PDB file of C-alpha atoms and ligand atoms in Angstrom:
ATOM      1  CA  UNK S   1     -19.107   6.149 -24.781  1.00 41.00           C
ATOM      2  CA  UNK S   2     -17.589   6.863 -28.217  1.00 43.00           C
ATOM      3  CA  UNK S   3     -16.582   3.518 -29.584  1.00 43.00           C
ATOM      4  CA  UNK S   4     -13.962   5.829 -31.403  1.00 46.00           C
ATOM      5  CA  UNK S   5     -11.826   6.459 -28.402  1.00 51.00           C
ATOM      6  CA  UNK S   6      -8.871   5.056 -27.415  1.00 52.00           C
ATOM      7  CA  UNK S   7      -9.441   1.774 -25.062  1.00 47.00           C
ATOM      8  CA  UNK S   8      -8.168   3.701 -22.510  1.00 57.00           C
ATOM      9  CA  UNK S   9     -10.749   5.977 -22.327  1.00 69.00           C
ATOM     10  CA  UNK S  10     -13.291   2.961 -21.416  1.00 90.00           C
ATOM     11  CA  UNK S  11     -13.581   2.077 -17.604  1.00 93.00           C
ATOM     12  CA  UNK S  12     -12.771  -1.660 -17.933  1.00 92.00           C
ATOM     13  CA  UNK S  13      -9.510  -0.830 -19.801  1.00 93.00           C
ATOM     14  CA  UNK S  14      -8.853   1.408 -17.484  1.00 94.00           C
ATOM     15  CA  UNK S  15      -9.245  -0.908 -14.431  1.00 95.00           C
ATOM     16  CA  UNK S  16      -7.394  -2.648 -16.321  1.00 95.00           C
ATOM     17  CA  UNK S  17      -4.039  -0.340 -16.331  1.00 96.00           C
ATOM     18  CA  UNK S  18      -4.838   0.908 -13.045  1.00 97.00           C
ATOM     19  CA  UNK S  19      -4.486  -2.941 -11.439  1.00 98.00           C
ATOM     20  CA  UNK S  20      -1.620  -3.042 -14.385  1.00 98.00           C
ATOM     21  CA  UNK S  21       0.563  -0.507 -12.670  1.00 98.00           C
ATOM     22  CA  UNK S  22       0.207  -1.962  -9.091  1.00 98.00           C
ATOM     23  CA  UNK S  23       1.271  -5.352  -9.840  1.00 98.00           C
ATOM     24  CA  UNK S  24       3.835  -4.042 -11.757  1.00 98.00           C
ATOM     25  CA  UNK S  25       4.433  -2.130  -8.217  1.00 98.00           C
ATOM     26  CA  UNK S  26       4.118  -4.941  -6.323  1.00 98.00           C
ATOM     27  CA  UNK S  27       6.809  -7.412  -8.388  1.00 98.00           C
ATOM     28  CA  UNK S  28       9.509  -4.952  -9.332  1.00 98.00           C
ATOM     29  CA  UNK S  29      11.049  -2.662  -6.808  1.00 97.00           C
ATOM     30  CA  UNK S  30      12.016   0.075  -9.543  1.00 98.00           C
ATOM     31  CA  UNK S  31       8.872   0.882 -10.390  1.00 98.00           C
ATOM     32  CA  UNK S  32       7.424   4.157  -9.109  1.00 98.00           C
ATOM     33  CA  UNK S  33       3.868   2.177  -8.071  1.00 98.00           C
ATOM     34  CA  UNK S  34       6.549  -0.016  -5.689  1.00 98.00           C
ATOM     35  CA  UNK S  35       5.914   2.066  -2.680  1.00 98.00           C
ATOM     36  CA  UNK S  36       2.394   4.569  -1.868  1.00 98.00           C
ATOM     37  CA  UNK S  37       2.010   7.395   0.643  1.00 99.00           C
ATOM     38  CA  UNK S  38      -0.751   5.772   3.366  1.00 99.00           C
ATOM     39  CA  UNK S  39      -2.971   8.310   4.891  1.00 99.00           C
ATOM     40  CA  UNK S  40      -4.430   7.635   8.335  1.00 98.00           C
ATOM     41  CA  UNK S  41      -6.785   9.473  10.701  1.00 98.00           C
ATOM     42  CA  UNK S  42      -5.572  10.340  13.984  1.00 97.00           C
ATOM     43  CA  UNK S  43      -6.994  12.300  16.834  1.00 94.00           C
ATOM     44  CA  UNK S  44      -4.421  15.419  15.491  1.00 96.00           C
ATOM     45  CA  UNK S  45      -5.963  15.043  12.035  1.00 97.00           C
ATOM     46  CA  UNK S  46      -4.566  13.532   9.151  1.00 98.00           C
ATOM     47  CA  UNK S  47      -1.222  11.722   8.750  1.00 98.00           C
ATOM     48  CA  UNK S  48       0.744  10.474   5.811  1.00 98.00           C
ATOM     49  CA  UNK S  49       4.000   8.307   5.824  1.00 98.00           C
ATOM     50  CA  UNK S  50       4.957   6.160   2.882  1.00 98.00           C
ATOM     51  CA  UNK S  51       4.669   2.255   2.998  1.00 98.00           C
ATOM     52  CA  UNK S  52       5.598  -0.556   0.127  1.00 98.00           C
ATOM     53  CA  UNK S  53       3.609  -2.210  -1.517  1.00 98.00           C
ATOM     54  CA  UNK S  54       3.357  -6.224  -0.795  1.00 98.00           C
ATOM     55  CA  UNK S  55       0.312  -7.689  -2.096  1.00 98.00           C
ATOM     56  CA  UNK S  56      -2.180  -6.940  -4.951  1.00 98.00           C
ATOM     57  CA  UNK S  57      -4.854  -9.204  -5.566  1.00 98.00           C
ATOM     58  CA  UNK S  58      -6.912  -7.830  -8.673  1.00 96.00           C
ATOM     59  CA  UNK S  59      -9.424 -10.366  -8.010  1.00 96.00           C
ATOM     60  CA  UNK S  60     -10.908  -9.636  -4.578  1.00 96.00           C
ATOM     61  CA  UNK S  61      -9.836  -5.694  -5.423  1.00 97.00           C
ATOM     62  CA  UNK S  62      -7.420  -5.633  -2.306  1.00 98.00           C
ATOM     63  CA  UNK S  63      -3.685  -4.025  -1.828  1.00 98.00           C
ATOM     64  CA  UNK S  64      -1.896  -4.924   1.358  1.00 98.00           C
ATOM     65  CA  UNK S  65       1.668  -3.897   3.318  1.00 98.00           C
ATOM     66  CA  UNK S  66       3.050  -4.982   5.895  1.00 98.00           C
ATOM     67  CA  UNK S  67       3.957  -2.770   9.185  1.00 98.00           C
ATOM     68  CA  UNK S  68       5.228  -2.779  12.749  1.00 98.00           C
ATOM     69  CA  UNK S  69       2.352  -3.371  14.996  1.00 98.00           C
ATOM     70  CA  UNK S  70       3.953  -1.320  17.573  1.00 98.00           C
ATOM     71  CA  UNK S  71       3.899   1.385  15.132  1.00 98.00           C
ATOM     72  CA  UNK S  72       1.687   4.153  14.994  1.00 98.00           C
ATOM     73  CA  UNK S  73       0.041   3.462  12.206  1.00 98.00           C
ATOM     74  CA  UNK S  74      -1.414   0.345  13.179  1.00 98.00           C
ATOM     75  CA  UNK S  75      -2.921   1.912  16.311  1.00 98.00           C
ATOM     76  CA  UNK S  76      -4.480   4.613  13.868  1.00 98.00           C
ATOM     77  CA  UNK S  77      -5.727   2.130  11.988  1.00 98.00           C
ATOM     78  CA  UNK S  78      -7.147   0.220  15.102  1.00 98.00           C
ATOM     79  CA  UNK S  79      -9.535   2.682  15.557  1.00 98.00           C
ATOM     80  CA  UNK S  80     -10.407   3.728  12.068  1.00 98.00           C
ATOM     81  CA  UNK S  81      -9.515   1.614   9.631  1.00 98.00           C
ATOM     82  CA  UNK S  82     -10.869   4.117   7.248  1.00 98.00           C
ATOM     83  CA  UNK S  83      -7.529   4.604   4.847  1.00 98.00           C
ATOM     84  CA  UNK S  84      -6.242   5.570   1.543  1.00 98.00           C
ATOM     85  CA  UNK S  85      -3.292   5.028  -0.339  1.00 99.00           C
ATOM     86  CA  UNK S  86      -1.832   7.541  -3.047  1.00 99.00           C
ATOM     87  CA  UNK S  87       0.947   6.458  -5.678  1.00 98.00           C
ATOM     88  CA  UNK S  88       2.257   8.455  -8.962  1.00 98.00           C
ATOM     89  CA  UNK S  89       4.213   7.455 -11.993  1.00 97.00           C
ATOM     90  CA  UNK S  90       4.447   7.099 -15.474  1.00 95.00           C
ATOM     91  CA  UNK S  91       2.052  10.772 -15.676  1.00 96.00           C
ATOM     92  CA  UNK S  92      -0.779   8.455 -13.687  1.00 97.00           C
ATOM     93  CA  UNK S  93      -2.051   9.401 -10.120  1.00 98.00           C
ATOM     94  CA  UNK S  94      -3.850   6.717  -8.464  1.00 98.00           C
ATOM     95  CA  UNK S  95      -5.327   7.105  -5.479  1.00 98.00           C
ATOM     96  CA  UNK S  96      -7.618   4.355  -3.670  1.00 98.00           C
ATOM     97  CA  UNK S  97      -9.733   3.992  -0.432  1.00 98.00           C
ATOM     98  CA  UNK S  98     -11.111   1.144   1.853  1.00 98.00           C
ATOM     99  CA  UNK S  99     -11.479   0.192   5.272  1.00 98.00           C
ATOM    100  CA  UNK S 100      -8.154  -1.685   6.165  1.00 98.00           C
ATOM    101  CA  UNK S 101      -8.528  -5.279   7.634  1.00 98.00           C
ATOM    102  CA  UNK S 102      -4.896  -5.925  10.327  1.00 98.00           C
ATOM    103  CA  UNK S 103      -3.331  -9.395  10.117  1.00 98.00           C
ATOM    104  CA  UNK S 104      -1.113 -10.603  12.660  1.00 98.00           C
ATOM    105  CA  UNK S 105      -1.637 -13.901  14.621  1.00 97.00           C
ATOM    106  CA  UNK S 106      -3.147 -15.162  11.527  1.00 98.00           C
ATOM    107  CA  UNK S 107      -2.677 -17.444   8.214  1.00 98.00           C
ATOM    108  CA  UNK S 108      -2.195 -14.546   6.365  1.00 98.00           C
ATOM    109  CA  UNK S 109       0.536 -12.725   8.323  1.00 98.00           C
ATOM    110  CA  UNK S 110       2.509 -16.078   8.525  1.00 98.00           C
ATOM    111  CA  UNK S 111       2.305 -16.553   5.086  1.00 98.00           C
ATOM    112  CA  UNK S 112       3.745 -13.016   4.116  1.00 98.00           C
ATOM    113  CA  UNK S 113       6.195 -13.493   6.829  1.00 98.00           C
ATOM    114  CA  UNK S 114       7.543 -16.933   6.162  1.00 98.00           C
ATOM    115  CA  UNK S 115       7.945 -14.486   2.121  1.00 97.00           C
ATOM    116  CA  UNK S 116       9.614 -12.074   3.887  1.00 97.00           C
ATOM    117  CA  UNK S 117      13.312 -12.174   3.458  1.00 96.00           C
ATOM    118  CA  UNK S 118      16.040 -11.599   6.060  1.00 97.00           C
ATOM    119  CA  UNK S 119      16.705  -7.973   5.166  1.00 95.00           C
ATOM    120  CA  UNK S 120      13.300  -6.716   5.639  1.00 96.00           C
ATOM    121  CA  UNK S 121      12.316  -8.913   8.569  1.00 97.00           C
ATOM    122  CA  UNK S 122      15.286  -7.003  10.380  1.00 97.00           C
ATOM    123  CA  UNK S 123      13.130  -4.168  10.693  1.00 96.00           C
ATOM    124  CA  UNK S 124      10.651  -6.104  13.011  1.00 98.00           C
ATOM    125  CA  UNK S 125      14.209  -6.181  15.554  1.00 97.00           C
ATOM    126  CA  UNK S 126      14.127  -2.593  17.049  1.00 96.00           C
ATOM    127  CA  UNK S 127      14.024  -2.634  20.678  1.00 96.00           C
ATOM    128  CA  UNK S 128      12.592   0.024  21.531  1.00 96.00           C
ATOM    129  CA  UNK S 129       9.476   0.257  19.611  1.00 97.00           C
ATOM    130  CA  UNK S 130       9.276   2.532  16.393  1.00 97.00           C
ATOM    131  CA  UNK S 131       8.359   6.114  17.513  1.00 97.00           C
ATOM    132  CA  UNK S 132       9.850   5.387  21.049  1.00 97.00           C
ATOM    133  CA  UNK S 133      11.749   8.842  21.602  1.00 98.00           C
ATOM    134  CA  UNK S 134      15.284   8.460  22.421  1.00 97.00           C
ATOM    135  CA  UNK S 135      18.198  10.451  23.573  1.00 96.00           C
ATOM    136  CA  UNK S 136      20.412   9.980  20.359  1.00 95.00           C
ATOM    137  CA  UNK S 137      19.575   9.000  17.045  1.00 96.00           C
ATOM    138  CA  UNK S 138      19.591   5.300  16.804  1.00 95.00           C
ATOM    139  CA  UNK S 139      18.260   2.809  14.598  1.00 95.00           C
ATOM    140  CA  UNK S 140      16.601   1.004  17.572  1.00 95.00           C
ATOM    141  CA  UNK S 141      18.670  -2.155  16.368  1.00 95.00           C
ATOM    142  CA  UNK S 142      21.172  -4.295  17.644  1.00 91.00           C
ATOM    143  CA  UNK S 143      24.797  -3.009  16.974  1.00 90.00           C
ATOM    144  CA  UNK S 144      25.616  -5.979  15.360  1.00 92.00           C
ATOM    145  CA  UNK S 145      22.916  -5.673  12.745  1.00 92.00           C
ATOM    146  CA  UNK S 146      23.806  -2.595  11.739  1.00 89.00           C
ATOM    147  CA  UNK S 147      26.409  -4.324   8.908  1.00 88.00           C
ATOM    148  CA  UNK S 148      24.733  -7.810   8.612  1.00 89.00           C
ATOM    149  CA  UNK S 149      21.308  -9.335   8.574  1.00 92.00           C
ATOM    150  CA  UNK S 150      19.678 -11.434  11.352  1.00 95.00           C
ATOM    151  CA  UNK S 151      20.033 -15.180  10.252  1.00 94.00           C
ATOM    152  CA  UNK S 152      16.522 -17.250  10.775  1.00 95.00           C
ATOM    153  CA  UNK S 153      16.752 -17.871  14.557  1.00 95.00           C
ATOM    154  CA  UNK S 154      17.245 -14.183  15.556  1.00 94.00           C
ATOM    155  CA  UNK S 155      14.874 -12.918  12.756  1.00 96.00           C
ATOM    156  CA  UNK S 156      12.206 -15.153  14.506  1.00 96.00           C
ATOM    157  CA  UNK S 157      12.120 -12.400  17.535  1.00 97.00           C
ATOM    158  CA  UNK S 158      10.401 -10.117  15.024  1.00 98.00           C
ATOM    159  CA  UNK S 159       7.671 -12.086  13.861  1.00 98.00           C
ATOM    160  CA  UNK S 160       5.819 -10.872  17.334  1.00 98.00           C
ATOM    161  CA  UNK S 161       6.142  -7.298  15.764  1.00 98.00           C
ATOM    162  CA  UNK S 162       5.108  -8.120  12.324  1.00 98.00           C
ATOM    163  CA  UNK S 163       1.991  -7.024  10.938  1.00 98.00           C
ATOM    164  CA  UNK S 164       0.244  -7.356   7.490  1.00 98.00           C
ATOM    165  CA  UNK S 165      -2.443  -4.644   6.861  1.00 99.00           C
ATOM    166  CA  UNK S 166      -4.661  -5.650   3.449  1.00 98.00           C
ATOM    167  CA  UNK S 167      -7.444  -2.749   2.134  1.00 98.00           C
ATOM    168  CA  UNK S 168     -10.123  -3.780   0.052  1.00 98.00           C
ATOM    169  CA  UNK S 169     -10.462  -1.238  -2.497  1.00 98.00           C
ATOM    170  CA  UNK S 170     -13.895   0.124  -2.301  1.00 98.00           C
ATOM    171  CA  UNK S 171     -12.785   3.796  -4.321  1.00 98.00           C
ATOM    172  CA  UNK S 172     -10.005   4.037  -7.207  1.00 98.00           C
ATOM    173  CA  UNK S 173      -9.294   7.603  -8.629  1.00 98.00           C
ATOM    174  CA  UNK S 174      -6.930   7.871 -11.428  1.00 97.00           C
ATOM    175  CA  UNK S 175      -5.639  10.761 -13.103  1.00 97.00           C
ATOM    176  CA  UNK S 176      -3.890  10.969 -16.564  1.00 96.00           C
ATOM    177  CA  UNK S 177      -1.568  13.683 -16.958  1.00 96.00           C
ATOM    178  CA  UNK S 178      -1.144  15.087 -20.642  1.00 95.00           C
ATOM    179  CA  UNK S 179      -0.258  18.059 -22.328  1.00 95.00           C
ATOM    180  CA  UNK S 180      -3.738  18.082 -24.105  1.00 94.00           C
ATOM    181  CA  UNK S 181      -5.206  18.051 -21.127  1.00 95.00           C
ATOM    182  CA  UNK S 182      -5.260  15.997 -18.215  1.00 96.00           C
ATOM    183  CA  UNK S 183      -7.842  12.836 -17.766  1.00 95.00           C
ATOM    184  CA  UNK S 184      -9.653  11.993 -14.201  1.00 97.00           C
ATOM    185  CA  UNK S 185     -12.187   9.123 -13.128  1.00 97.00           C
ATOM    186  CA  UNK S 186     -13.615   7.224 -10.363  1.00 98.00           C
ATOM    187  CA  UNK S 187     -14.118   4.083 -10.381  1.00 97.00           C
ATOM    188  CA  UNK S 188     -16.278   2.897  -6.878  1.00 97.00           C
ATOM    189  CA  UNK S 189     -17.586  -0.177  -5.518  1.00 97.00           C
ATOM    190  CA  UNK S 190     -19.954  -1.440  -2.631  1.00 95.00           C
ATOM    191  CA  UNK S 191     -18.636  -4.314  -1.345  1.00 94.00           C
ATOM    192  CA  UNK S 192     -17.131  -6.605  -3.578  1.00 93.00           C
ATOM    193  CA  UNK S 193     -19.967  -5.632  -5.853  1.00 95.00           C
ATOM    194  CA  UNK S 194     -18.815  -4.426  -9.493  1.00 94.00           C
ATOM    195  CA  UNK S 195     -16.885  -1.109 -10.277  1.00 95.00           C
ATOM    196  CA  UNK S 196     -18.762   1.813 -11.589  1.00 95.00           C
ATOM    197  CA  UNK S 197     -17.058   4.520 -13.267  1.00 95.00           C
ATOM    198  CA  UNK S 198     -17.691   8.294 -13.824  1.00 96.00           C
ATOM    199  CA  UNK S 199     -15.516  11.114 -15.219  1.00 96.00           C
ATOM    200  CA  UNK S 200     -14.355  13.621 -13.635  1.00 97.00           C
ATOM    201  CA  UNK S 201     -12.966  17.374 -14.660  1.00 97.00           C
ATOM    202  CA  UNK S 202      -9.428  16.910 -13.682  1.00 97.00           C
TER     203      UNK S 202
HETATM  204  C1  FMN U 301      10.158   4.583   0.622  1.00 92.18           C
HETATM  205  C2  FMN U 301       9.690   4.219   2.008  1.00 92.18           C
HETATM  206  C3  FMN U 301       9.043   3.026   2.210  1.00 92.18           C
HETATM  207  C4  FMN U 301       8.568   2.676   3.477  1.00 92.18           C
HETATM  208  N1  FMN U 301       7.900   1.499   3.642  1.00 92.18           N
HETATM  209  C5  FMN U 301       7.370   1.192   4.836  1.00 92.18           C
HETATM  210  C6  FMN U 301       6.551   0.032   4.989  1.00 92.18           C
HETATM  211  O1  FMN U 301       6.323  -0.743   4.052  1.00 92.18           O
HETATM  212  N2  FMN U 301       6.037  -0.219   6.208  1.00 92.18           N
HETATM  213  C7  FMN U 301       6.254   0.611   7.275  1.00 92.18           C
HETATM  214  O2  FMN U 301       5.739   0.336   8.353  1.00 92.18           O
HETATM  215  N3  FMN U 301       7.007   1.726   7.167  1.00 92.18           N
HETATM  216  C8  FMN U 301       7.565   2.041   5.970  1.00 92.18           C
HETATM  217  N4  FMN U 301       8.318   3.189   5.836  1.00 92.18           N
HETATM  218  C9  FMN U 301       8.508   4.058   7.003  1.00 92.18           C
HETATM  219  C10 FMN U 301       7.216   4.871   7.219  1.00 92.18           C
HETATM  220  O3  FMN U 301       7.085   5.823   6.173  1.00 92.18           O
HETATM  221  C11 FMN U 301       7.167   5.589   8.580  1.00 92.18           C
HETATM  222  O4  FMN U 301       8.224   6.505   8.692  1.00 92.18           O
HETATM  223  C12 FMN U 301       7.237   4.618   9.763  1.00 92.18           C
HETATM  224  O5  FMN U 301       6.589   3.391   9.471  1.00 92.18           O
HETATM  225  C13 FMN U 301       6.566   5.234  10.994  1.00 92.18           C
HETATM  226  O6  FMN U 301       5.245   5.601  10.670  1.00 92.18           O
HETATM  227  P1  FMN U 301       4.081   5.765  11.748  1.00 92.18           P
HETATM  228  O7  FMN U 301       4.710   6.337  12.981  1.00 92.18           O
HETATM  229  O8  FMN U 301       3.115   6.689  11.095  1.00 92.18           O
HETATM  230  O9  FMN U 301       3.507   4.420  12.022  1.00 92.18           O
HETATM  231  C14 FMN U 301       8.793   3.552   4.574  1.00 92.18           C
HETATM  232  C15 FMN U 301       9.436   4.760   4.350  1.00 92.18           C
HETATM  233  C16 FMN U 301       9.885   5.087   3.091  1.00 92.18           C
HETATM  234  C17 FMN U 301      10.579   6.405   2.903  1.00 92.18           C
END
């Protein structure tokens, strides 16, 4: 490549913003990279619902979020784990691939559980199941947590519920959106093997 272009134009710098925006995702719940639209495969076809994201880890390439295991994403996944994950923000499209590896009676899911706070771990409460059909709308929760969160003991019921789903990135596309003319690249991986770029017309 030109040594003359901008740094951004080089694959490692751009890995670099790429896993720049995601943490910055991860940490700060304002940013636009805080929550990704998750596409499964189901026997219908395709299906897309957004999810937030929990954990980047830039060294071993993986993003994870966590989910209701009676949902039906986590069945999807279950029998293709085959997924990708879309975010946008700040002119940037990033879009990434890998085969998603479920937590839940694991080290890993009690760890991000024991992080999660009282709030969120209310969601792991709903009796019946997410995507349970119902004659009214309802939030599936008890009435009482409708204006307050569940203290420890009663969040404790959801842990049962509460799944972590991590993807190793094994594709990253990213897409830079500009007036002169937009930017694309791919960035792919076998394994945990190193990333190899190529442009792409946008
Ligand atoms: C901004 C936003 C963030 C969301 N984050 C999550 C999430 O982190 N995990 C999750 O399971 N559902 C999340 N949801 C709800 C899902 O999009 C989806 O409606 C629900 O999980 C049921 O999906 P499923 O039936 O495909 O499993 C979020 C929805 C929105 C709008």
């Amino acid at each position: 490549m030109d040594s003359r272009e901008p740094p951004s134009l080089r694959f490692a710098s751009l890995l670099e913003e790429v896993w720049r925006l995601l943490a910055d995702g991860q940490r700060l719940r304002q940013s636009p990279f805080h929550q990704a639209v998750l596409a499964t495969s189901t026997a219908r076809g395709p299906s897309a619902r957004y999810v937030v994201l929990r954990q980047v880890d830039r060294e071993r390439g993986m993003l994870g979020f966590h989910t209701d295991r009676r949902s039906d994403k986590w069945t999807e996944i279950e029998r293709d784990p085959r997924v990708a994950l879309c975010f946008h923000g700040h002119n940037v499209q990033v879009r990434v691939e890998g085969r998603a590896i479920l937590h839940h009676d694991d080290a890993v899911a009690d760890l991000a559980w024991k992080r999660t706070g009282l709030m969120s771990r209310r969601c792991y409460l709903a009796d019946p199941a997410p995507g349970t059909v119902t004659p009214k709308p309802t939030s599936g929760l008890p009435a009482h947590l409708s204006k307050d969160r569940p203290n420890e003991a009663e969040s404790a019921g959801g842990r049962v519920n509460f799944g972590v789903v991590i993807v190793p990135l094994q594709r990253i596309e990213w897409l830079h959106l500009a007036f002169e003319g937009h930017r694309r690249a791919r960035l792919a991986r076998t394994g945990a093997g190193p990333w190899r770029g190529e442009w792409l017309v946008p």
